[in-house]
Short mmCIF file of C-alpha atoms in Angstrom, two decimals:
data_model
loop_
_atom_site.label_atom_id
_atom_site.label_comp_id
_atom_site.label_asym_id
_atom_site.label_seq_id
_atom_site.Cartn_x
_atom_site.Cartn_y
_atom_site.Cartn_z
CA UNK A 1 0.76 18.83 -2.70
CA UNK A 2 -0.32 16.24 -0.17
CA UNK A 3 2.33 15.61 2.37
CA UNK A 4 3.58 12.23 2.95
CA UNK A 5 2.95 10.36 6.87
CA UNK A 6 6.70 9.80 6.51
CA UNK A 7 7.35 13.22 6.01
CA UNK A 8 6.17 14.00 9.53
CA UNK A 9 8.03 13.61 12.74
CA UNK A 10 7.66 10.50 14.80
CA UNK A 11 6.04 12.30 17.90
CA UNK A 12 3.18 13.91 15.54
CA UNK A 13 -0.33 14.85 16.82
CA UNK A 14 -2.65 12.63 16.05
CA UNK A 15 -6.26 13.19 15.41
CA UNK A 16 -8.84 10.27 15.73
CA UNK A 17 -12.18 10.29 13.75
CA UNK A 18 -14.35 8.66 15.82
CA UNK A 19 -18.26 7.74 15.70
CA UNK A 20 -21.06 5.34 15.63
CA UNK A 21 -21.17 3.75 11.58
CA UNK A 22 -22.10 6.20 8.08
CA UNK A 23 -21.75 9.34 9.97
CA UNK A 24 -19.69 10.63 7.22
CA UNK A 25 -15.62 9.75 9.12
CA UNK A 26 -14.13 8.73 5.90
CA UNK A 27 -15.02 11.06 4.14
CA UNK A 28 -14.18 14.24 6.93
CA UNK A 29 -10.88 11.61 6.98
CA UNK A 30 -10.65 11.53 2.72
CA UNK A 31 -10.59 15.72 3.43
CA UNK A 32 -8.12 16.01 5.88
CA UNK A 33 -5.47 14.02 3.78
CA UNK A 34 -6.21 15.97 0.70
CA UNK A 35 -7.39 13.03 -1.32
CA UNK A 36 -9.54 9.89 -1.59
CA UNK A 37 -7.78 7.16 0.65
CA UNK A 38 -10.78 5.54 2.27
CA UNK A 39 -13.78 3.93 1.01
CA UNK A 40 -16.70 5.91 1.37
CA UNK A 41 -20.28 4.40 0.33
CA UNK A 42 -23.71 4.76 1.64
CA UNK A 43 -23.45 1.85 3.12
CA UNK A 44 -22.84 1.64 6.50
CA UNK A 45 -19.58 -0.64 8.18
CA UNK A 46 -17.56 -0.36 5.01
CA UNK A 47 -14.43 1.16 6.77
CA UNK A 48 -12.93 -1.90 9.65
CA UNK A 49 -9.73 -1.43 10.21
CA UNK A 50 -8.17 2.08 11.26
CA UNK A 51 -6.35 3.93 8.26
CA UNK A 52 -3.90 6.96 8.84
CA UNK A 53 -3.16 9.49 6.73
CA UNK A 54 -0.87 12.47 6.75
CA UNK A 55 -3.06 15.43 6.85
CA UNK A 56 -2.99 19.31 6.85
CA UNK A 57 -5.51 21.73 8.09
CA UNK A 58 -4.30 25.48 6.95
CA UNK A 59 -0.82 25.45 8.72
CA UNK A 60 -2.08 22.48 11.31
CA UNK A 61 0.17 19.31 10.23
CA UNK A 62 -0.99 15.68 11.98
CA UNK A 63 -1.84 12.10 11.77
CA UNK A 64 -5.57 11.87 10.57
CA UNK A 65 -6.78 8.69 11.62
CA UNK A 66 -10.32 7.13 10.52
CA UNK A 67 -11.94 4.46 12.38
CA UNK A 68 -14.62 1.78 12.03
CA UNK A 69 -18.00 2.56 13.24
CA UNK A 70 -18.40 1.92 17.15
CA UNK A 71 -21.10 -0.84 17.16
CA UNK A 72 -22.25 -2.92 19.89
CA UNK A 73 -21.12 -6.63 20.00
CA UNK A 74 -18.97 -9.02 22.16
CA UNK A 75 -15.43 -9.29 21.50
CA UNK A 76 -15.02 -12.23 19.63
CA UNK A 77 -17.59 -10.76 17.23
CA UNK A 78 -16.40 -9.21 13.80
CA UNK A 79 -18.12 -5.79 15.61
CA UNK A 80 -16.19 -6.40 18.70
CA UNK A 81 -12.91 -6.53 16.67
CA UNK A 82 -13.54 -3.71 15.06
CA UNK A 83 -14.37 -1.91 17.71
CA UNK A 84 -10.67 -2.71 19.48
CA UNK A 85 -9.16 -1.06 16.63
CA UNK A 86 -11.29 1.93 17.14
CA UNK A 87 -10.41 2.08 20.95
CA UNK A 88 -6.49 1.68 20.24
CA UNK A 89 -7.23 4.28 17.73
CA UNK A 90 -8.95 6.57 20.90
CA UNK A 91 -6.29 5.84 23.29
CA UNK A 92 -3.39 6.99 21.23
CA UNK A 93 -4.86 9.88 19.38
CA UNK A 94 -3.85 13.74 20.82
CA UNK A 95 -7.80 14.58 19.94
CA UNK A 96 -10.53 12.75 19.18
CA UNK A 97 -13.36 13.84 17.11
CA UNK A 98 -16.23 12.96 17.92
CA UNK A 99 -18.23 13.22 14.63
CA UNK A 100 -22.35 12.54 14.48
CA UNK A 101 -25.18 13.32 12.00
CA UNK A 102 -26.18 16.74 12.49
CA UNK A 103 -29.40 15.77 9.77
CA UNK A 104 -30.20 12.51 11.53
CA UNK A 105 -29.37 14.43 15.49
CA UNK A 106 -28.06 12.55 18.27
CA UNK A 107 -28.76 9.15 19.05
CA UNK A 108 -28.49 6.77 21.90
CA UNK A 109 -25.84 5.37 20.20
CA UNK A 110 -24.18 8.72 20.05
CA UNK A 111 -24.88 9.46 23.20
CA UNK A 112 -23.28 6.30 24.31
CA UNK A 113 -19.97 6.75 22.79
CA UNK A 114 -19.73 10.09 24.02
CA UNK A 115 -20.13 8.49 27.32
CA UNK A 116 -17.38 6.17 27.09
CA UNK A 117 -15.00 8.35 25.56
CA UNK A 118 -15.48 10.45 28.35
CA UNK A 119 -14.93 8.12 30.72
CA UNK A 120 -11.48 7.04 28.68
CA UNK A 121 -10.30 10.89 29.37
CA UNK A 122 -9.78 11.53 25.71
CA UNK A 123 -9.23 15.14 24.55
CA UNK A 124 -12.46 15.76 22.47
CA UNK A 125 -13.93 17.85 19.66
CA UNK A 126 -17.78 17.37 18.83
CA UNK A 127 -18.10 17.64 15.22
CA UNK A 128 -21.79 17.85 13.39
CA UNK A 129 -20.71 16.72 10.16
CA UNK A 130 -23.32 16.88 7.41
CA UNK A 131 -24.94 20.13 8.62
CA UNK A 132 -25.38 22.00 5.60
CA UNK A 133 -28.77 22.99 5.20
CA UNK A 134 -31.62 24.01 7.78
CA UNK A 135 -32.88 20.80 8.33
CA UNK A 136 -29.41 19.94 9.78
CA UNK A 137 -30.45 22.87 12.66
CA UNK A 138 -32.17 20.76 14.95
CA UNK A 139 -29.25 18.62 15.05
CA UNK A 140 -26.76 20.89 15.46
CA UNK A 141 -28.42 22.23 18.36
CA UNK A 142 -28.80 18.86 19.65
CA UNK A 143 -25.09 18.52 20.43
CA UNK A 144 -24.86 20.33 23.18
CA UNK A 145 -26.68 18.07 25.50
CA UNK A 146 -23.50 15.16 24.74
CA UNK A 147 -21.89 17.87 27.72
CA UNK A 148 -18.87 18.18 25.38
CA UNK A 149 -18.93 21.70 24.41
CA UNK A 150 -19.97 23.64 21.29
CA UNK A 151 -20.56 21.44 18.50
CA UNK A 152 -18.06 22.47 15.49
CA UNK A 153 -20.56 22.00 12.48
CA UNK A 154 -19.01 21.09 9.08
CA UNK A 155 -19.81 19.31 5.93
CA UNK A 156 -17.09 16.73 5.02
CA UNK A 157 -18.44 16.25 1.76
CA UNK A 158 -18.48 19.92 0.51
CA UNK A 159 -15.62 21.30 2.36
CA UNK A 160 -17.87 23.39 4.47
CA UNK A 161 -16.99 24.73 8.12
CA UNK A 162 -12.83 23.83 7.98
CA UNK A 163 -12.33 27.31 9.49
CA UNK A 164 -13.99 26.26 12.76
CA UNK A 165 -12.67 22.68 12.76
CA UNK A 166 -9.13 24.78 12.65
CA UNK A 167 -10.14 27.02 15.54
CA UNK A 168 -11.61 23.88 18.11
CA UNK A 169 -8.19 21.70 16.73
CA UNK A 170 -5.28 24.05 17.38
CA UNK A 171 -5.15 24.58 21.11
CA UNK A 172 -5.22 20.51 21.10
CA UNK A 173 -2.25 20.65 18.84
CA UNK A 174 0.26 23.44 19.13
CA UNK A 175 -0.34 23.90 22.76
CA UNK A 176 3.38 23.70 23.49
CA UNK A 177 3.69 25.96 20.37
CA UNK A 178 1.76 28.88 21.54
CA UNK A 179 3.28 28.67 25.49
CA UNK A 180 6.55 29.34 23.31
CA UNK A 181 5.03 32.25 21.46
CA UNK A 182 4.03 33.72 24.68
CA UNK A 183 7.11 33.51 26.67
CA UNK A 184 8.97 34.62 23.42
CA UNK A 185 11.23 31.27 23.51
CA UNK A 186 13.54 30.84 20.60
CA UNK A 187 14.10 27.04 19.98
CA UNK A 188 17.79 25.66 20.42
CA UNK A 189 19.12 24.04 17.13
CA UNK A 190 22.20 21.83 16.88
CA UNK A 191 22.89 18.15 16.90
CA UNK A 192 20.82 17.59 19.74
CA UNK A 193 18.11 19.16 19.18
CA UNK A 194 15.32 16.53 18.24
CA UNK A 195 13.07 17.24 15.37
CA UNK A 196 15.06 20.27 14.28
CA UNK A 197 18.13 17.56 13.06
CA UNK A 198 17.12 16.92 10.01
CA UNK A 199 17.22 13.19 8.99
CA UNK A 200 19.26 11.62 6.49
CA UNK A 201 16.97 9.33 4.89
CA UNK A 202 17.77 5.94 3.11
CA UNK A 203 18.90 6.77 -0.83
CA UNK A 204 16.22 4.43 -2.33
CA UNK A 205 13.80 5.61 0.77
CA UNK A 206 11.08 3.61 2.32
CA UNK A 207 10.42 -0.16 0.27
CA UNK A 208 6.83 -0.04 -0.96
CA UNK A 209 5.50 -3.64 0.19
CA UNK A 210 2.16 -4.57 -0.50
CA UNK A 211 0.39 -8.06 0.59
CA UNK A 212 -1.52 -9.01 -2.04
CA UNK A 213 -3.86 -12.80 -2.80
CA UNK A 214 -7.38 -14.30 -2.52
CA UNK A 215 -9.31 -13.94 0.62
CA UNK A 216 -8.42 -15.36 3.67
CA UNK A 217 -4.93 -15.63 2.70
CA UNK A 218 -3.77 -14.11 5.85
CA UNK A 219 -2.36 -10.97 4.59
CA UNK A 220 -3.76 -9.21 8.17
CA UNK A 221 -2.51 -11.71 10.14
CA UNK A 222 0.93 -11.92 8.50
CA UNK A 223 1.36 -7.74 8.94
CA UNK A 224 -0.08 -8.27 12.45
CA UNK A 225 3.10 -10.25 13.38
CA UNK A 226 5.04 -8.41 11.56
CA UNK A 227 4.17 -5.16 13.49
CA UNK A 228 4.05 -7.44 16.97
CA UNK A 229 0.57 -5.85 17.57
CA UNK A 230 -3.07 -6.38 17.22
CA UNK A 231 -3.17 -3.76 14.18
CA UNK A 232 -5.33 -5.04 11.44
CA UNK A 233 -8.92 -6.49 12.27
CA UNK A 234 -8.59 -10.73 11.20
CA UNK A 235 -10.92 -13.75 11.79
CA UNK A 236 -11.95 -16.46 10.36
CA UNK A 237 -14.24 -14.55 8.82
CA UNK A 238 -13.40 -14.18 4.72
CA UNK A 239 -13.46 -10.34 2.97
CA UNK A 240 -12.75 -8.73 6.45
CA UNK A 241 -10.00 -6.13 4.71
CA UNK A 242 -11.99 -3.61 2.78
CA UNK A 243 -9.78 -0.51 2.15
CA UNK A 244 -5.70 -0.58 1.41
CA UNK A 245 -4.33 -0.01 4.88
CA UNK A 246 -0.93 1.79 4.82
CA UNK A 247 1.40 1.16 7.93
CA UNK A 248 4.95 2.85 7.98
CA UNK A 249 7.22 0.42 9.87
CA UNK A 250 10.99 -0.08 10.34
CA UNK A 251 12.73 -3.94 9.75
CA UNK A 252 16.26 -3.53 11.17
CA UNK A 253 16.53 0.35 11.31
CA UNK A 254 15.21 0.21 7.48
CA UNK A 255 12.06 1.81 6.80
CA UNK A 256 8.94 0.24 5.26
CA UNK A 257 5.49 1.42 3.99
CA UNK A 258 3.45 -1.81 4.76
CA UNK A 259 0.14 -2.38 2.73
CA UNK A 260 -2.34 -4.42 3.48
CA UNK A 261 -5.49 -5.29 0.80
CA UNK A 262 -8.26 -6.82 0.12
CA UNK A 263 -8.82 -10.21 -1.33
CA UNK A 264 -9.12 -10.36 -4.73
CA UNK A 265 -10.92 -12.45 -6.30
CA UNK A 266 -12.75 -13.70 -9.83
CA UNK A 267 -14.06 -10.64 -11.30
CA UNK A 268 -17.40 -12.70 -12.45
CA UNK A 269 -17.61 -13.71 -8.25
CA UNK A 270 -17.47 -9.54 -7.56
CA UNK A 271 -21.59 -7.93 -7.45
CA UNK A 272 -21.27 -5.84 -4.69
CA UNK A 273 -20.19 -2.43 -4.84
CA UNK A 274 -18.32 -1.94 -1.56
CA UNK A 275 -16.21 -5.51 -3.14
CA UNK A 276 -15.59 -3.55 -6.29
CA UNK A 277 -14.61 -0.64 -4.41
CA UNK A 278 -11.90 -2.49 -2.68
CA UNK A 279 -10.86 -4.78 -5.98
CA UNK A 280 -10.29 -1.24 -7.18
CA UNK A 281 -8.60 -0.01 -4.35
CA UNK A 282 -6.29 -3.47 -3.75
CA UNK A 283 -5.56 -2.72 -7.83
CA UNK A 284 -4.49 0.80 -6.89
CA UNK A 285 -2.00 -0.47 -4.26
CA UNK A 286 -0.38 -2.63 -6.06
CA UNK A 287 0.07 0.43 -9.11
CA UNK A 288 1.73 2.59 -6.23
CA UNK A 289 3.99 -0.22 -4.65
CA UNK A 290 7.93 -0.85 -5.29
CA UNK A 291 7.76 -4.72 -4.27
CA UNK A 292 4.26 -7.21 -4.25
CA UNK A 293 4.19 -10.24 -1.91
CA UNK A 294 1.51 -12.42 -3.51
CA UNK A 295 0.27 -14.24 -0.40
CA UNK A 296 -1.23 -18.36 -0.83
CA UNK A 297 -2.57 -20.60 1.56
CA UNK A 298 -0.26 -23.94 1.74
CA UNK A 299 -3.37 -25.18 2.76
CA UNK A 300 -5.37 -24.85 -0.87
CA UNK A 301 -2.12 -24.85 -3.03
CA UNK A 302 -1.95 -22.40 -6.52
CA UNK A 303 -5.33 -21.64 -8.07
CA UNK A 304 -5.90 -20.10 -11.43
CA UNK A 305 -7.05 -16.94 -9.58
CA UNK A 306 -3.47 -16.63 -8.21
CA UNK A 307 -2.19 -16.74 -11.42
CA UNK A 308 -4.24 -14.46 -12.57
CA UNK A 309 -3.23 -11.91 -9.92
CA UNK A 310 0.99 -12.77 -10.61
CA UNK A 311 0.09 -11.95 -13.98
CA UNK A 312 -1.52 -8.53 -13.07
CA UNK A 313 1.46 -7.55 -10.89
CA UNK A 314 3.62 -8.25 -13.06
CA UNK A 315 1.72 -6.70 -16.41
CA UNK A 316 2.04 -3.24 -14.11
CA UNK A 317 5.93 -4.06 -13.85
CA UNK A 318 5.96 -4.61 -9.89
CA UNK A 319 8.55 -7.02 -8.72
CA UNK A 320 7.11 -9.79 -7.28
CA UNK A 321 7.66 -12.71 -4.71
CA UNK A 322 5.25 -15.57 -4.12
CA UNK A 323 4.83 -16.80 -0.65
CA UNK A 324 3.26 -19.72 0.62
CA UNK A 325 1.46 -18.72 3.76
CA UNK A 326 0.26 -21.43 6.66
CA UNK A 327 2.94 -23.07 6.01
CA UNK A 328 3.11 -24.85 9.74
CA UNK A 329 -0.36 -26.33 8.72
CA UNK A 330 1.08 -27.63 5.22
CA UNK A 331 1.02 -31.64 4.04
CA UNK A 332 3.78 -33.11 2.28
CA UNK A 333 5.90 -29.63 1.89
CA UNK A 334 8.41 -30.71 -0.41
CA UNK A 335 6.11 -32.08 -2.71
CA UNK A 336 3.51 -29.01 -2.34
CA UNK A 337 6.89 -26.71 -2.78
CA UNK A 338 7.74 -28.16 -5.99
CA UNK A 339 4.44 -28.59 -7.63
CA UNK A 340 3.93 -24.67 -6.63
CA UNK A 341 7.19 -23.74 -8.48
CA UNK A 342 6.21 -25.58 -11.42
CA UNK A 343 2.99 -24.36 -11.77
CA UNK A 344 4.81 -20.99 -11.66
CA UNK A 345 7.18 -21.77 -14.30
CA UNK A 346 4.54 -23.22 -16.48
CA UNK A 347 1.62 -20.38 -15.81
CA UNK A 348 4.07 -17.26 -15.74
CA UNK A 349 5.99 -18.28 -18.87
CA UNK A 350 6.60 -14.18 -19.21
CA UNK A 351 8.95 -13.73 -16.15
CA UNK A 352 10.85 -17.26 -15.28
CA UNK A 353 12.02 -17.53 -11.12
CA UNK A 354 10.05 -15.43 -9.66
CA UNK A 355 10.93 -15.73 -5.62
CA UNK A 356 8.77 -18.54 -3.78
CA UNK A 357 9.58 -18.29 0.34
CA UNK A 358 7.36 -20.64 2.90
CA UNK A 359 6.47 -18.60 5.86
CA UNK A 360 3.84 -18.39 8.85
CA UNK A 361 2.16 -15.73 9.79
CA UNK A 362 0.66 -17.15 12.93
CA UNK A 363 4.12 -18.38 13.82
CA UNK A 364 6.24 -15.65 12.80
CA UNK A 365 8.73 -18.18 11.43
CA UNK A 366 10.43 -17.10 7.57
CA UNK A 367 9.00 -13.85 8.03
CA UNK A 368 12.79 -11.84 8.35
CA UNK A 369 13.38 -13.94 4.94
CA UNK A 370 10.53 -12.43 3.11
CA UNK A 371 11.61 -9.20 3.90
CA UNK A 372 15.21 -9.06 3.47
CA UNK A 373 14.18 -10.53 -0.01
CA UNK A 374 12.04 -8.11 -0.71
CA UNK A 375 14.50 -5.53 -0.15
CA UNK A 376 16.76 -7.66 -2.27
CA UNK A 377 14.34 -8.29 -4.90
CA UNK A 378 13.52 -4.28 -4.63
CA UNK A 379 17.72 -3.44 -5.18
CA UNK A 380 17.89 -5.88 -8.19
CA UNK A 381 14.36 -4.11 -9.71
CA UNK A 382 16.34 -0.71 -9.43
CA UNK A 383 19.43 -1.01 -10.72
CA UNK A 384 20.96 0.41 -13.98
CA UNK A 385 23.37 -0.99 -15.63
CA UNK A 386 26.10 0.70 -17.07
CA UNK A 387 26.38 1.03 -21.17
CA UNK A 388 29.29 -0.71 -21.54
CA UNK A 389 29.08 -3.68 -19.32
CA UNK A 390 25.07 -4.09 -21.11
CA UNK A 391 26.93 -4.14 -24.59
CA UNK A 392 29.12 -6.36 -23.77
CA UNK A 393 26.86 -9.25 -22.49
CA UNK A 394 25.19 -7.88 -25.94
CA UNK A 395 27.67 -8.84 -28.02
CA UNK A 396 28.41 -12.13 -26.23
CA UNK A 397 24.47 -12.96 -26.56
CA UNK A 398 24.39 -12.22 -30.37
CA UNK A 399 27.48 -14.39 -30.54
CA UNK A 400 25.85 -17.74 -28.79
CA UNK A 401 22.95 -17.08 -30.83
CA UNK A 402 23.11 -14.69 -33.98
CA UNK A 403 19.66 -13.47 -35.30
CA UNK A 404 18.10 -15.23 -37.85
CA UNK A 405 17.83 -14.50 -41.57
CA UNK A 406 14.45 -14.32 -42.77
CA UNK A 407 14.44 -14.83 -46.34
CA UNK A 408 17.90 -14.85 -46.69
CA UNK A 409 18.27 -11.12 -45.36
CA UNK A 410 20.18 -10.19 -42.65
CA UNK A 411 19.42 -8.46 -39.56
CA UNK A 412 21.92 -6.57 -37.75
CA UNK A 413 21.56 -5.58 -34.37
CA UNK A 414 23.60 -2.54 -33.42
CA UNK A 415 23.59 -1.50 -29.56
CA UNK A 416 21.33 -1.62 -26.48
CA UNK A 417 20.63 0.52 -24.02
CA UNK A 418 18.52 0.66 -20.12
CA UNK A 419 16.17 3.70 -21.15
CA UNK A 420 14.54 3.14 -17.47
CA UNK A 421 14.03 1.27 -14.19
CA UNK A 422 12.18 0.14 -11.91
CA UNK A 423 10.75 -1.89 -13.60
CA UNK A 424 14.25 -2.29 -16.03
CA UNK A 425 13.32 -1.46 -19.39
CA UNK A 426 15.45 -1.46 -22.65
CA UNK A 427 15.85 -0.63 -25.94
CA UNK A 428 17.61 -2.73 -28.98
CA UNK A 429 18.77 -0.52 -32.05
CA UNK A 430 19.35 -2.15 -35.30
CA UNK A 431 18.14 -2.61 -38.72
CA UNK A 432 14.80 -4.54 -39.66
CA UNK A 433 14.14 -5.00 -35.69
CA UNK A 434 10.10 -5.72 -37.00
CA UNK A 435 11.08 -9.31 -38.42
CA UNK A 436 12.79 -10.58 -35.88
CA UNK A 437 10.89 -13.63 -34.60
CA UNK A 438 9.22 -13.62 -31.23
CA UNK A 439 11.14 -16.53 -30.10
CA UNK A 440 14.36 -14.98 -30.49
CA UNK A 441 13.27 -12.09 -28.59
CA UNK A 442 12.23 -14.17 -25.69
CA UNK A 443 15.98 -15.53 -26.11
CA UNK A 444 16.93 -12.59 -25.50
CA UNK A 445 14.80 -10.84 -22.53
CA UNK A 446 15.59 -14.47 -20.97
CA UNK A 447 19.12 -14.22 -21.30
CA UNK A 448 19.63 -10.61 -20.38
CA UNK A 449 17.61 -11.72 -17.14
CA UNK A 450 19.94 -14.34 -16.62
CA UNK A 451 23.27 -13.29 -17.47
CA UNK A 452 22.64 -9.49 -15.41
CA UNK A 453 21.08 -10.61 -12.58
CA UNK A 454 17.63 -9.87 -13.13
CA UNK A 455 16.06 -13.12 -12.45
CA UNK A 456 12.10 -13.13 -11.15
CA UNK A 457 11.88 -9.62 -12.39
CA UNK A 458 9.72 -7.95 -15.05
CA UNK A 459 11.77 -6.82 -17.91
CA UNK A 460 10.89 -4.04 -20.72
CA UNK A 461 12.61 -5.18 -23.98
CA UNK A 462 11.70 -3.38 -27.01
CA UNK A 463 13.22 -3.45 -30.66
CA UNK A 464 13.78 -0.35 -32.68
CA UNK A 465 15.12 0.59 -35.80
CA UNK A 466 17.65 3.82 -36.15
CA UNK A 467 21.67 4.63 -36.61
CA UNK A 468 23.95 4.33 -33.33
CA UNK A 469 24.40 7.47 -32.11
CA UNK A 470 27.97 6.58 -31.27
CA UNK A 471 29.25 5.56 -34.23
CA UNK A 472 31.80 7.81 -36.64
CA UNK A 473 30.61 8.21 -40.21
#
């Protein structure tokens, strides 16, 4: 099973995948980690910002992290910014590999890199990815004049050459393991101890937050103050965020699993395959996340395509919260704010009050709201409630409105119970469930929302025919 990056100690090696673009990093990066987390496409330039993974190699646990291409460009260019990522990326890693195209051999703009890594004093591994094959020979051999050692040749795509990757990693990252080895040291255990203490994690563990909307949103720049760091490539640029970028984070001692995506938009606007890859991979996040901020620029207002992505997060039974980015730059606010929460009401007539927070991610200002409501909004989307207290608001709800009698005959409605959460999910047992009218059920999933605190939330309510379990004959 793939181990989780929380699952790993705070002070864990890491291990940068470095190179100039289509060398093969995501996918060496997509091995490491055990499954598919980054885009990978012939294309070159599809990965920009730096994605880490947790990652095992035999018994060799770390921090894989993959990297954008090193290009050439000034700083203010969208290859410049990249490249800062992939430097931060250099500078904190344990190792750095070093990875080139053992088919296509070194090139000046291999040779270059190596230079400057060199130059930065990073611990380095040369890795000849895509050597497989004789023709990959000449390349391999190729390596050695980078002055960086033996050149550790692999394929990333076919799992070839791991063995030697192991060998080249390990003295990079148990070196304080094997001094212990040698001088036969027996590590001291006890409340002091560091990462022998074993952590008591949160009960409901780290809240699953991903920034969702249209492009150019500022879902980069909103994590990027979050985070108070440079950590996500923005501009003004539109469709810079490719793949999902995971960031584990704490807010007040409470930990979060930050994910960033990219914009989503019409699925008629969407030709290009490295767009489709990361509509499918913003789709994916959103599947795998607790809570979904659904980010819109104050600046354009609700568009249909914003609906259409509420309605998808909340079709997959996320909870979500609207938030109404840019909101320093915003006209008229309280007029914007209300036509917003109308449209809402009127466009997501399936969950009524969904959460709708102003906020600024270039300011930083209503960003400790958003997240203390989405752990809120995360506490409310998790909770059970108990059998008795759900049949009593039951019986009071069949009481201020008694299901109709189609045709003259009856239905009786017997019990209900929470078969689920997250999202909350029950079941009504009675008799003839199949008639009841679609309005009255709406009655109900409204008032149960209401009345039990599950306002803004997605709600499972299905009918069912059956005897009570709990009643005597």
């Amino acid at each position: 099973m793939t181990a989780n990056i929380l699952d790993l100690p705070a002070d864990a090696p890491r291990v940068a995948i470095l190179g100039r673009p289509n060398v093969g990093k995501s996918t060496l990066f997509n091995r490491l980690v055990g499954r598919r987390l980054a885009l990978v496409d012939d294309q070159p330039g599809v990965t920009r910002d730096r994605r880490e993974g947790a990652a095992r190699l035999f018994d060799l646990d770390f921090v894989a992290v993959d990297t954008a291409g090193f290009e050439d460009g000034n700083d203010e260019s969208l290859s410049g910014r990249m490249r800062a990522q992939t430097e931060a990326a250099a500078t904190a890693a344990t190792v750095a590999l070093l990875v080139y195209d053992a088919r296509a051999g070194v090139t000046p703009l291999d040779r270059h890199f190596a230079t400057w890594l060199r130059r930065r004093g990073v611990p380095l591994v040369l890795v000849a990815n895509k050597a497989e094959g004789l023709q990959a020979e000449t390349g391999l051999n190729e390596g050695h004049e980078l002055g960086l050692g033996e050149p550790v040749g692999l394929s990333a795509e076919h799992g070839l050459g791991l063995a030697d990757l192991y060998q080249a990693l390990k003295p990079h990252l148990e070196p304080e393991t094997a001094a212990a080895e040698d001088a036969d040291i027996v590590p001291e255990t006890g409340p002091d101890s560091g990462p022998d203490e074993e952590a008591v994690p949160a009960p409901e563990g780290p809240l699953k937050l991903a920034i969702v909307g249209r492009p150019n949103a500022g879902k980069s720049t909103l994590i990027n103050r979050l985070l108070g760091e440079q950590r996500l490539v923005t501009g003004p640029e539109a469709g810079i965020t490719r793949d999902a970028i995971a960031i584990e984070w704490e807010w007040q001692g409470r930990p979060v699993r930050l994910v960033d995506t990219a914009g989503l938009r019409k699925r008629a606007k969407v030709v290009e395959k490295v767009e489709k890859l990361a509509a499918a991979d913003s789709k994916l996040a959103i599947d795998f996340a607790e809570v979904v901020v659904l980010l819109l620029d104050s600046t354009l207002g609700l568009e249909a395509q914003d609906l259409r992505i509420a309605d998808q997060v909340l079709s997959e039974g996320r909870a979500l919260i609207i938030a109404l980015n840019k909101w320093d730059a915003a006209h008229d606010q309280s007029r914007l704010f209300q036509g917003v929460r109308k449209a809402l009401d009127d466009g997501l007539s399936q969950v009524r009050n969904v959460p709708l927070l102003t906020c600024s991610g270039a300011t930083g200002k209503g960003l400790d709201a958003l997240i203390e409501v989405a752990f809120e909004t995360r506490a409310r989307w998790s909770r059970r409630v108990g059998t008795a207290a759900l049949n009593r608001w039951f019986e009071a709800a069949l009481e201020r409105n008694p299901p109709p009698a189609p045709k003259g005959s009856r239905i009786k409605l017997r019990y209900v119970t929470q078969v689920a959460t997250r999202p909350p999910s029950f079941v009504v047992f009675g008799n003839r469930t199949d008639a009841l009218p679609a309005s009255w059920q709406r009655y109900l999933a409204n008032s149960l929302a209401e009345d039990l605190d599950f306002r803004g939330l997605p709600i499972r309510l299905s009918f069912r025919g059956g005897k009570n379990p709990f009643k005597r004959d």
